[in-house]
Coordinates of C-alpha atoms in Angstrom, one line a residue:
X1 CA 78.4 65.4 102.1
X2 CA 79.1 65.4 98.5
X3 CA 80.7 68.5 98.6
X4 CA 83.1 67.4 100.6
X5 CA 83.8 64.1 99.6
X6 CA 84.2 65.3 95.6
X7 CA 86.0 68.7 96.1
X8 CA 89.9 67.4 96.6
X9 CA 89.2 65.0 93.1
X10 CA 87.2 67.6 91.6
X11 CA 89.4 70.6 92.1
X12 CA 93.0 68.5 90.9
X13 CA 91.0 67.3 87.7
X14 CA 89.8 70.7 86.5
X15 CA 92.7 72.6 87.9
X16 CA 95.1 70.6 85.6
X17 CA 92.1 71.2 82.1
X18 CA 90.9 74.7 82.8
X19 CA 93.0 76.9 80.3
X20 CA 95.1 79.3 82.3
X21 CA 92.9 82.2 81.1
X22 CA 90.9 81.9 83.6
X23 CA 93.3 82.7 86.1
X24 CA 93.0 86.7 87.6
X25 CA 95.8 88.5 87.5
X26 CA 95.2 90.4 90.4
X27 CA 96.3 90.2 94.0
X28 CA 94.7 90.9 97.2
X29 CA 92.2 93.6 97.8
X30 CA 93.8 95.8 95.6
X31 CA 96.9 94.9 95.5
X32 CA 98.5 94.8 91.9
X33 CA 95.2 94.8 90.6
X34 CA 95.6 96.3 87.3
X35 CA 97.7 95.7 84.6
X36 CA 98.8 99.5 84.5
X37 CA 99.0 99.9 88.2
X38 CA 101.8 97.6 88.9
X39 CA 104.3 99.7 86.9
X40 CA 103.0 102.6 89.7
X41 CA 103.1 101.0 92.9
X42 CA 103.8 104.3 95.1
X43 CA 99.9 105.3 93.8
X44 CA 98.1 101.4 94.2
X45 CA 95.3 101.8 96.2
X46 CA 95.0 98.5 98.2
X47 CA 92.4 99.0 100.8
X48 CA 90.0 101.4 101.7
X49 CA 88.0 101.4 104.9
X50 CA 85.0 103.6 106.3
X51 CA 83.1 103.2 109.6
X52 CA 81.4 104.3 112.4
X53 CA 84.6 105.0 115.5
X54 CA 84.4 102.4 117.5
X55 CA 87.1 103.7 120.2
X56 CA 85.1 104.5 123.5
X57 CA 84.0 108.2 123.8
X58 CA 84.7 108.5 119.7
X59 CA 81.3 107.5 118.4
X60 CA 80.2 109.9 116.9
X61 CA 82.7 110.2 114.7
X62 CA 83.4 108.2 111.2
X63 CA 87.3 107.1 110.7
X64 CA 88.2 107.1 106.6
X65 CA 91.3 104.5 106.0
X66 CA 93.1 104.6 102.4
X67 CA 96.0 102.6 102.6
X68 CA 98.5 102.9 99.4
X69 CA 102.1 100.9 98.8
X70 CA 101.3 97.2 98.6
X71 CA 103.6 94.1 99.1
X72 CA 106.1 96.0 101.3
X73 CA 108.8 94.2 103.2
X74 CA 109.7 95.3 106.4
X75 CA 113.2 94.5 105.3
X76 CA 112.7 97.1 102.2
X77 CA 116.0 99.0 102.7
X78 CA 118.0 101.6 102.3
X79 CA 114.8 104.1 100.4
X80 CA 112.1 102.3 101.9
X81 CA 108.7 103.1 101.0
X82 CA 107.7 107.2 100.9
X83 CA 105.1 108.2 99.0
X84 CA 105.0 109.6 95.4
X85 CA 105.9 113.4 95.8
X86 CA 104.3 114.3 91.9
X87 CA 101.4 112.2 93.0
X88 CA 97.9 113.2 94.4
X89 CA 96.2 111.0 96.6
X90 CA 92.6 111.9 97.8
X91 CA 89.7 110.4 99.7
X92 CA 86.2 111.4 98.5
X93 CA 82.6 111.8 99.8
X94 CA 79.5 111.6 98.1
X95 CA 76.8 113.0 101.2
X96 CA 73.7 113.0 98.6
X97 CA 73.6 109.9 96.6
X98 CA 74.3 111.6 93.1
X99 CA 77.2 109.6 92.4
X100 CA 79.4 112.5 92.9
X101 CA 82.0 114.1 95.3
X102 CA 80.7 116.2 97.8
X103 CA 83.5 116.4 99.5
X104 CA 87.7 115.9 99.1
X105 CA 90.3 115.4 101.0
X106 CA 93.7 116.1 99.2
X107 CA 97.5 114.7 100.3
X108 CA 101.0 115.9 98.6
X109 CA 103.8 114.9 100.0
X110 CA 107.3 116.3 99.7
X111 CA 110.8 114.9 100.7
X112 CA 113.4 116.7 101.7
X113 CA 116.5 115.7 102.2
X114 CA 118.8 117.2 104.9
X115 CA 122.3 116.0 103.4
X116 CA 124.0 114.9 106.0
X117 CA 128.1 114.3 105.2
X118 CA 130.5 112.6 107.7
X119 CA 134.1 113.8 107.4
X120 CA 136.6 111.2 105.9
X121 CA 139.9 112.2 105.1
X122 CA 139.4 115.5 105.9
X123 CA 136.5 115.7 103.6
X124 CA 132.4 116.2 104.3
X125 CA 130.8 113.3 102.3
X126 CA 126.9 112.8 102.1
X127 CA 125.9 109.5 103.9
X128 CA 124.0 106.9 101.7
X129 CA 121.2 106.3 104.6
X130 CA 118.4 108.0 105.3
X131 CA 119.4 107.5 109.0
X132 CA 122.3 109.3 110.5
X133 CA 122.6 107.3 113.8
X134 CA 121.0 109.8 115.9
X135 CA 118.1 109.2 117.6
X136 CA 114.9 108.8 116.0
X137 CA 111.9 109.1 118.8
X138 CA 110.4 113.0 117.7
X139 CA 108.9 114.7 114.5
X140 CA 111.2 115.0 112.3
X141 CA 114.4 113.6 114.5
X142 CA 117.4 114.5 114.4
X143 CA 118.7 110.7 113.4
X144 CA 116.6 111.1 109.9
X145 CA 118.8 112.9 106.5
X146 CA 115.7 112.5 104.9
X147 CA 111.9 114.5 106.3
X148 CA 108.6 113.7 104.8
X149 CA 106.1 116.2 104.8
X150 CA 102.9 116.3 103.2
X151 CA 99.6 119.0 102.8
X152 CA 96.3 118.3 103.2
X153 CA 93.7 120.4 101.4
X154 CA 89.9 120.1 100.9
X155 CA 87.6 120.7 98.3
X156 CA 83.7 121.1 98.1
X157 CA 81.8 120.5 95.4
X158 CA 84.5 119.1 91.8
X159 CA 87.6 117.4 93.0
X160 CA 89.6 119.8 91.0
X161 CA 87.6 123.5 92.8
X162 CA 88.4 125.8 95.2
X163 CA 90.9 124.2 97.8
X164 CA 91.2 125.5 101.9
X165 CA 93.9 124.2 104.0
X166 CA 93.4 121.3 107.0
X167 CA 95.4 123.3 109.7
X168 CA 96.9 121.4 113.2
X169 CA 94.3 122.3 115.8
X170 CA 96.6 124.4 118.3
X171 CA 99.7 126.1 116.7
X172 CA 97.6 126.6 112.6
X173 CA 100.1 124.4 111.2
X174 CA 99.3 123.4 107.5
X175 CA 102.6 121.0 106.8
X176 CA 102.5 117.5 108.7
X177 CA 105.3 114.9 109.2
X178 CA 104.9 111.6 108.4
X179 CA 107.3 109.1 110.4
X180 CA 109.6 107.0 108.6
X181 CA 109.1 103.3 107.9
X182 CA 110.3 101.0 110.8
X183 CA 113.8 100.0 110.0
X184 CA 114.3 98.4 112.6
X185 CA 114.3 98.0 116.3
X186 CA 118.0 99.6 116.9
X187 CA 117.2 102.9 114.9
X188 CA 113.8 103.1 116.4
X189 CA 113.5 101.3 119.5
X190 CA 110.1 102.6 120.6
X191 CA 108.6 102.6 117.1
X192 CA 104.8 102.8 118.4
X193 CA 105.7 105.3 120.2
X194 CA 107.0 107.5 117.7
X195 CA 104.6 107.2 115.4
X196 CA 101.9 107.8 118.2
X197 CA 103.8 111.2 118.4
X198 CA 102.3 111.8 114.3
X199 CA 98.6 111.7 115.4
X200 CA 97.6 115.1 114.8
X201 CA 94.6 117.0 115.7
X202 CA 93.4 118.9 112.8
X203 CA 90.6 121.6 112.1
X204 CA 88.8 120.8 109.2
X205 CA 87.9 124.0 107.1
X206 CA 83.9 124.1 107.4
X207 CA 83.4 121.8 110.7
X208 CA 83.2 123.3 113.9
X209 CA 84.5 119.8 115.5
X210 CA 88.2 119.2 115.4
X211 CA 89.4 115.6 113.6
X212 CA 92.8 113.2 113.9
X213 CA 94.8 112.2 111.5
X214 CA 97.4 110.2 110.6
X215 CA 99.5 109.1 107.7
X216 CA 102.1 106.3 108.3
X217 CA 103.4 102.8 108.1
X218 CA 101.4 99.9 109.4
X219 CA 100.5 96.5 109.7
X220 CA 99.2 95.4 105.8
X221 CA 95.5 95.4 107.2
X222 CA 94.4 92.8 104.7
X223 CA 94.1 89.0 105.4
X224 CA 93.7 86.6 102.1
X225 CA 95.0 83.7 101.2
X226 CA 96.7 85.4 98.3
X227 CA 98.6 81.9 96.8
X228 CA 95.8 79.3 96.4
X229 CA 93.0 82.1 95.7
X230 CA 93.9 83.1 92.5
X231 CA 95.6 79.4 91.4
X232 CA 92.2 78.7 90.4
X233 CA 90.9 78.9 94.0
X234 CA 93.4 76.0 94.5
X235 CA 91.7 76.2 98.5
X236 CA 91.9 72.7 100.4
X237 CA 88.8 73.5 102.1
X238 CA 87.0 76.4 100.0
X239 CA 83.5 75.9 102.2
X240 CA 83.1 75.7 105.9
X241 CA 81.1 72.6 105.0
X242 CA 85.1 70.6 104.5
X243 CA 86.2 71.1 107.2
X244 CA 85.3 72.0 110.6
X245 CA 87.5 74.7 111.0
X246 CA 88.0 75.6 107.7
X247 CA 88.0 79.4 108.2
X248 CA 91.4 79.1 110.2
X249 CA 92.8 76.5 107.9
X250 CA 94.9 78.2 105.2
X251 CA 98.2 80.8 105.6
X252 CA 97.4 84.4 105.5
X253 CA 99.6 85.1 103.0
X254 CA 100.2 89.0 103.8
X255 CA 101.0 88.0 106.8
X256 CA 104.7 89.9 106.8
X257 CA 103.6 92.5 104.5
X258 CA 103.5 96.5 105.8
X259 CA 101.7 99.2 103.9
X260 CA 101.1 102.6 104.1
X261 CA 98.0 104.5 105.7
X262 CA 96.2 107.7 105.4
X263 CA 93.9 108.1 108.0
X264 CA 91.8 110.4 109.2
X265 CA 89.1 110.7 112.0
X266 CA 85.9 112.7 111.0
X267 CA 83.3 114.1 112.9
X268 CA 79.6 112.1 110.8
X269 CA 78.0 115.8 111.4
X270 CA 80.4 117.3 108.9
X271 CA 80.2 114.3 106.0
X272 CA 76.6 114.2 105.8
X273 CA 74.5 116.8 104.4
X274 CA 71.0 117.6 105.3
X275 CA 68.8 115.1 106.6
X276 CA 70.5 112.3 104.8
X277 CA 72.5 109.9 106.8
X278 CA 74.2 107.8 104.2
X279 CA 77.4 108.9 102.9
X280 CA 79.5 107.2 99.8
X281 CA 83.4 107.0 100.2
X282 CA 86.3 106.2 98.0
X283 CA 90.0 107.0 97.6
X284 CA 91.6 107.6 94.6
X285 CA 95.3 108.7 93.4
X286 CA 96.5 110.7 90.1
X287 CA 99.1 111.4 87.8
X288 CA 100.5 114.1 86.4
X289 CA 99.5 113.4 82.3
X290 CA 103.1 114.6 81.2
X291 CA 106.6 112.9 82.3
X292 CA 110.0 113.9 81.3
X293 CA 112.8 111.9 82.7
X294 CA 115.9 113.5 83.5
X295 CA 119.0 112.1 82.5
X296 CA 120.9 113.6 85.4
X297 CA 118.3 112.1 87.7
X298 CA 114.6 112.0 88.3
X299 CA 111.9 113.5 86.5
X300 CA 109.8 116.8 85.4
X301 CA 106.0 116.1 85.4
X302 CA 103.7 118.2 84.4
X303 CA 100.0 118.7 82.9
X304 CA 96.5 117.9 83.9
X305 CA 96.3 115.5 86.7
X306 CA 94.9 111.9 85.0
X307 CA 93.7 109.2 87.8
X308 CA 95.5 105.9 87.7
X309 CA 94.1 104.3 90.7
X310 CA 90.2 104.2 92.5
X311 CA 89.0 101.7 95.1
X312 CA 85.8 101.9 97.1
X313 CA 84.1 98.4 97.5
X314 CA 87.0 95.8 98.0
X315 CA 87.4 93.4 95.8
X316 CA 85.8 94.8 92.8
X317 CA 88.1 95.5 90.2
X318 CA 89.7 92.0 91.4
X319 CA 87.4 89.6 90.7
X320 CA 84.2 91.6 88.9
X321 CA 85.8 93.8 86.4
X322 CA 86.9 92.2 83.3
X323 CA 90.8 91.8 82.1
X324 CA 90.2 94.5 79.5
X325 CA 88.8 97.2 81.4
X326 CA 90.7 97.0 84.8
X327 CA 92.5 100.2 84.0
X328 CA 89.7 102.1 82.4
X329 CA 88.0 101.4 85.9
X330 CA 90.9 102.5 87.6
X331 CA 90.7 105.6 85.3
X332 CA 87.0 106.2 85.8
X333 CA 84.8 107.5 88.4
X334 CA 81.4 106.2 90.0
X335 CA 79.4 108.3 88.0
X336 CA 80.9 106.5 84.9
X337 CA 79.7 103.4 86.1
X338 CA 76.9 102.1 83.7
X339 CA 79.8 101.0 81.4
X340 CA 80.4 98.4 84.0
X341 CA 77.5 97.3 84.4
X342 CA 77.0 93.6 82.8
X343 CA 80.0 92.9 85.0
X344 CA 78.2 93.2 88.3
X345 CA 74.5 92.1 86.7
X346 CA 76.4 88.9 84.9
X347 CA 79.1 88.3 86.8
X348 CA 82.1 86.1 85.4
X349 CA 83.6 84.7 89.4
X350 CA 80.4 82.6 90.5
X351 CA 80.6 80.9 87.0
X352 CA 84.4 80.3 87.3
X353 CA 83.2 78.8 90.4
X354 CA 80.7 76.9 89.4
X355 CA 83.2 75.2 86.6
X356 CA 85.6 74.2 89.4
X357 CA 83.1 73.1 92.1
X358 CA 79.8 72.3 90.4
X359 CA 79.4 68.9 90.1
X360 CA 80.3 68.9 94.3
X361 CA 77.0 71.3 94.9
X362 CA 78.4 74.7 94.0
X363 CA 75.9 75.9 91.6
X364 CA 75.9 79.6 90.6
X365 CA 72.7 81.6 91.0
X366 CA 70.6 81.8 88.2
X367 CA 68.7 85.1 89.2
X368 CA 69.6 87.6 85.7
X369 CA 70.4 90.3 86.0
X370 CA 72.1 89.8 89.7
X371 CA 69.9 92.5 91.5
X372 CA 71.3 91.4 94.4
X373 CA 75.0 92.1 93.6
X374 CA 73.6 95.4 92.1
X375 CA 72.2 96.5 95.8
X376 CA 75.7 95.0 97.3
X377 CA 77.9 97.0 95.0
X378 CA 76.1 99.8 93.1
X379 CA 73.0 101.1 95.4
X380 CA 73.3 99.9 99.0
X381 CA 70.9 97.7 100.9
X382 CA 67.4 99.1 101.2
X383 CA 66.3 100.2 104.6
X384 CA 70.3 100.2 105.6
X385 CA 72.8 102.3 103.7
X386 CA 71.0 103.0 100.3
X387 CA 70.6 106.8 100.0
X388 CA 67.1 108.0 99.2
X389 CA 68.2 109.3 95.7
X390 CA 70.6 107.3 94.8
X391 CA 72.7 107.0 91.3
X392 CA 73.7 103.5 90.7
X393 CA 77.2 103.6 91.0
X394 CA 80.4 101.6 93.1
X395 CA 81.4 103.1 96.3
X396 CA 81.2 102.0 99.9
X397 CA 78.6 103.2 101.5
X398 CA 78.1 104.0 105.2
X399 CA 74.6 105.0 107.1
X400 CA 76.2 106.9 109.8
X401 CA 72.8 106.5 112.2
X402 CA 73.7 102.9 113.0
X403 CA 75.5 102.8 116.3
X404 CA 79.1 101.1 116.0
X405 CA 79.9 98.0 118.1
X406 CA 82.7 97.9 119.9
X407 CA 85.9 95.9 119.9
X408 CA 85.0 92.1 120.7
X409 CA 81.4 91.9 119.9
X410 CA 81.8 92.6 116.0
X411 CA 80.8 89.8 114.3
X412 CA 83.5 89.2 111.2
X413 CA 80.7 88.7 108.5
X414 CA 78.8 91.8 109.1
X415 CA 75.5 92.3 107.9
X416 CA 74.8 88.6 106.3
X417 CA 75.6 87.7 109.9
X418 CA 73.5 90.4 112.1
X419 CA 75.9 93.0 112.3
X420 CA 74.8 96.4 110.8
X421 CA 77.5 98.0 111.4
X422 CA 79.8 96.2 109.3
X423 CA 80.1 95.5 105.8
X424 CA 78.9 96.4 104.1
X425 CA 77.8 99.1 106.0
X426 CA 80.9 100.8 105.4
X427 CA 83.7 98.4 106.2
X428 CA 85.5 98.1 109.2
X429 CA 89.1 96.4 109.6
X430 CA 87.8 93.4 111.2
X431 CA 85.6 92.6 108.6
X432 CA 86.3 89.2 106.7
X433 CA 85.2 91.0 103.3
X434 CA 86.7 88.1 101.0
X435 CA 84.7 85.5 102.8
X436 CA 81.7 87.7 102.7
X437 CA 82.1 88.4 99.2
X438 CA 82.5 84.4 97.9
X439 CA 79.0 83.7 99.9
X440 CA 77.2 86.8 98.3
X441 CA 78.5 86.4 94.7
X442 CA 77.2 82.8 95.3
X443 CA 73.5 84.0 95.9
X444 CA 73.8 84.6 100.0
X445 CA 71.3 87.4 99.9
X446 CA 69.3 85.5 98.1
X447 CA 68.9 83.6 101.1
X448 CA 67.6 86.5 102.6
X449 CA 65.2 87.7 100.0
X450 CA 67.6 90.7 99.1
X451 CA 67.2 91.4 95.5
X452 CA 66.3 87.4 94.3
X453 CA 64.7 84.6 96.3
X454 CA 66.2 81.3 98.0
X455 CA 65.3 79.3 95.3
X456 CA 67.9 81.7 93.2
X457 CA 70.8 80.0 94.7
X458 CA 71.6 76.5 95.0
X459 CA 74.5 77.0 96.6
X460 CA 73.7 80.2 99.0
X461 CA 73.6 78.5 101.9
X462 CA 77.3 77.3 101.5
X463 CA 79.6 79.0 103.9
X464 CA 82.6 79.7 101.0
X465 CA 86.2 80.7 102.7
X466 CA 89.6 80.9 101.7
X467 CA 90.2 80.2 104.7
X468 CA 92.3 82.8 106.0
X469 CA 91.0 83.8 109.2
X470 CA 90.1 87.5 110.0
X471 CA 88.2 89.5 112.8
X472 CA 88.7 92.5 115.0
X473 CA 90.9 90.9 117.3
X474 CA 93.7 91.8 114.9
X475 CA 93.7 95.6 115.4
X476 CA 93.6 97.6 118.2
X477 CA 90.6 99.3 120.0
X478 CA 91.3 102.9 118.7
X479 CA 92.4 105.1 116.3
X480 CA 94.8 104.9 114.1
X481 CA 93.5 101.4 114.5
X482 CA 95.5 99.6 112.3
X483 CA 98.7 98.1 114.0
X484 CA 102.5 99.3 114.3
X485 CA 103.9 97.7 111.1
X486 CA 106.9 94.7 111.3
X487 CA 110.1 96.3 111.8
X488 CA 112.7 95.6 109.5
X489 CA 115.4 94.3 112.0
X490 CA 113.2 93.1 115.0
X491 CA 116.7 92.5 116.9
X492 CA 117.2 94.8 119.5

């Protein structure tokens, strides 16, 4: 084919004349996506996932993943990553298609630091480590100088209303543990294990069903080839059409990357409201507006909470929203969204694509405004996960009456490939959302009469990859679902 015989020639010629302004500066899902974000890494939003449980006997529950901290090494020593105790991270729900939150869950975390001292020379002296060399297999261990806590609170109706505690099912706890980072395989020998031991049954304040939760390190749940995507998409084989096996052909480049997770398990009777079965999600994380830096140490903050970081759809604020206006996106919420809105309808990516691949068959579509991208990204897909008064607006959306499938018969394309129960209908783990995202920016739904017409897309049949392979193989089978993170010392 011509497309493959002219990519390599085609890409090295317009990868040396393009002007380097058209190179994103963004990483990942949502990794260091903004420009203000990456001063505020502890509150960067990378991934958020939503989706009908898939663990046997757990089906009729929805599981809400917001994972926060990007780019962590394993080897990240001696603070690791905790979260941002003057921070507020929440997840929200939209259960009626108005574009705004229905429903909040809140998380503030606190460290405390338990001082431990070793006598030298006769004197106690604090220990630099926030191990002690005890053992550390239990909540809140012994071997740990340093406990992290957090609250969870929710809120109906405005974000910023009337808060009621989430409480452990049991004993009415309201303060949780999170485990600490795996250092390593010495300090924490039997790190799944332990952090199995911070699964918590909660009750929910308004739903009679009792939910799980987690928040921990894990296993950076994103696959992308992060290098050669954004040099231009500098892929060797950017379309299954190259190569035979060009999905599997290029490095995951997060591949020894951890991040952290805030999950929780959901029963879909008390998200939804009424007889609609569609529910918007997104996670979000604030700042306080005011910051005084102590010159003893640390800081005083103080003032309205201000919100620094969203994410809903993956993706978006990557490679749809413009240079200029990451951050207000990052500031704004869904309801806000009509300022965005020649982004999504005249997208910028499919023409940067176009540019580099063109003359080898990869034509944008030429369907204006992009209704297709519009139902994608803003509305849902009719007769799937588009709620029945719906405000056009970004959020991942979820139609909690579609069955899940179970672990090793998702397919890794979702919907575009016959799964409707996968993105995006929500988005599962195993979905392979940056290879479904280059095949529906390039007119795939087109292809199937979704918002434009075959003859919309001359290139919507091309199978675009980066190339880094992704499916549900990579997580496990339940919740928490995402897998024990890469210890920092895997010698025993």
């Amino acid at each position: 084919m011509a497309l493959i015989k002219q990519a390599a020639v085609q890409l090295a010629i317009l990868s040396a004349l393009a002007p380097a302004a058209f190179s994103p500066a963004v990483q990942a899902s949502s990794h260091r996506e903004a420009p203000f974000i990456t001063r505020e890494p502890k509150v960067d939003g990378t991934d958020f996932y939503m989706f009908r449980s898939y663990e046997p006997g757990r089906e009729q529950f929805v599981t809400l993943i917001a994972n926060y901290v990007p780019l962590q090494d394993a080897y990240g020593a001696p603070n690791f990553f905790t979260m941002d105790p003057d921070a507020l991270y929440e997840i929200h729900i939209d259960n009626n298609g108005d574009a705004r939150e229905d429903l909040s869950f809140q998380f503030r975390f606190t460290n405390t630091f338990k001082n431990a001292a070793f006598t030298v020379g006769g004197k106690k002296v604090p220990i630099p480590l926030v191990i002690n060399g005890g053992p550390i297999n239990q909540v809140n261990a012994a071997g740990l100088n340093v406990r992290e806590t957090y609250t969870v609170d929710v809120v109906r109706g405005d974000r910023r209303g009337t808060r009621q505690a989430v409480r452990m099912a049991g004993n009415g706890a309201t303060v949780f543990d999170k485990p600490v980072d795996n250092i390593g395989n010495k300090a924490i020998p039997d790190y799944a294990g332990y952090a199995g031991k911070h699964v918590y049954a909660v009750n929910i304040p308004g739903c009679a069903v009792p939910a799980r939760m987690f928040v921990g390190q894990r296993k950076d749940s994103f696959v992308v080839n992060l290098g050669e995507t954004f040099d231009l998409i500098n892929i060797k084989a950017p379309a299954v059409e190259f190569l035979p096996n060009a999905e599997r052909n290029a490095r995951d480049d997060l591949y020894d990357k951890n991040v952290t997770s805030i999950e929780l398990e959901v029963a879909a009777s008390c998200l939804t409201s009424g007889t609609e079965a569609v529910i918007g999600g997104w996670t979000t994380a604030s700042l306080r507006q005011g910051r005084l830096i102590n010159p003893n140490g640390g800081s005083k903050e103080g003032g309205a909470w201000t919100q620094v970081s969203r994410l809903g759809m993956p993706l978006v604020n990557e490679v749809v929203i413009g240079l200029k206006d990451k951050d207000r996106f990052n500031h704004s919420k869904p309801r806000q969204d009509g300022q965005f809105a020649d982004y999504v309808t005249h997208p910028t990516l499919p023409a940067l694509i176009e540019v580099l691949f063109g003359s080898a068959g990869a034509k944008a579509p030429t369907n204006f405004p992009r209704k297709d991208l519009v139902t994608a990204f803003l509305t849902g897909v009719p007769g799937l996960n588009q709620p029945a008064n719906v405000k056009a607006s970004e959020m991942l959306r979820l139609n909690t009456s579609v069955a899940p499938v179970a672990k090793g018969a998702q397919k890794r394309l979702g919907v575009i490939d016959g799964d409707n129960a996968g993105f995006p209908n929500g988005r599962r783990p195993g979905d392979d959302v940056v290879d479904i995202a280059l095949r529906v920016v390039m007119g795939k739904l087109c292809t199937l009469n979704i918002g434009c017409a075959p003859g919309d897309a001359p290139a919507g049949a091309i199978r675009f990859t980066d190339g880094a392979f992704l499916d549900d193989s990579y997580f496990s089978a339940g919740f928490p679902y995402l897998k024990t993170p890469l210890a920092g010392s895997p010698q025993q």
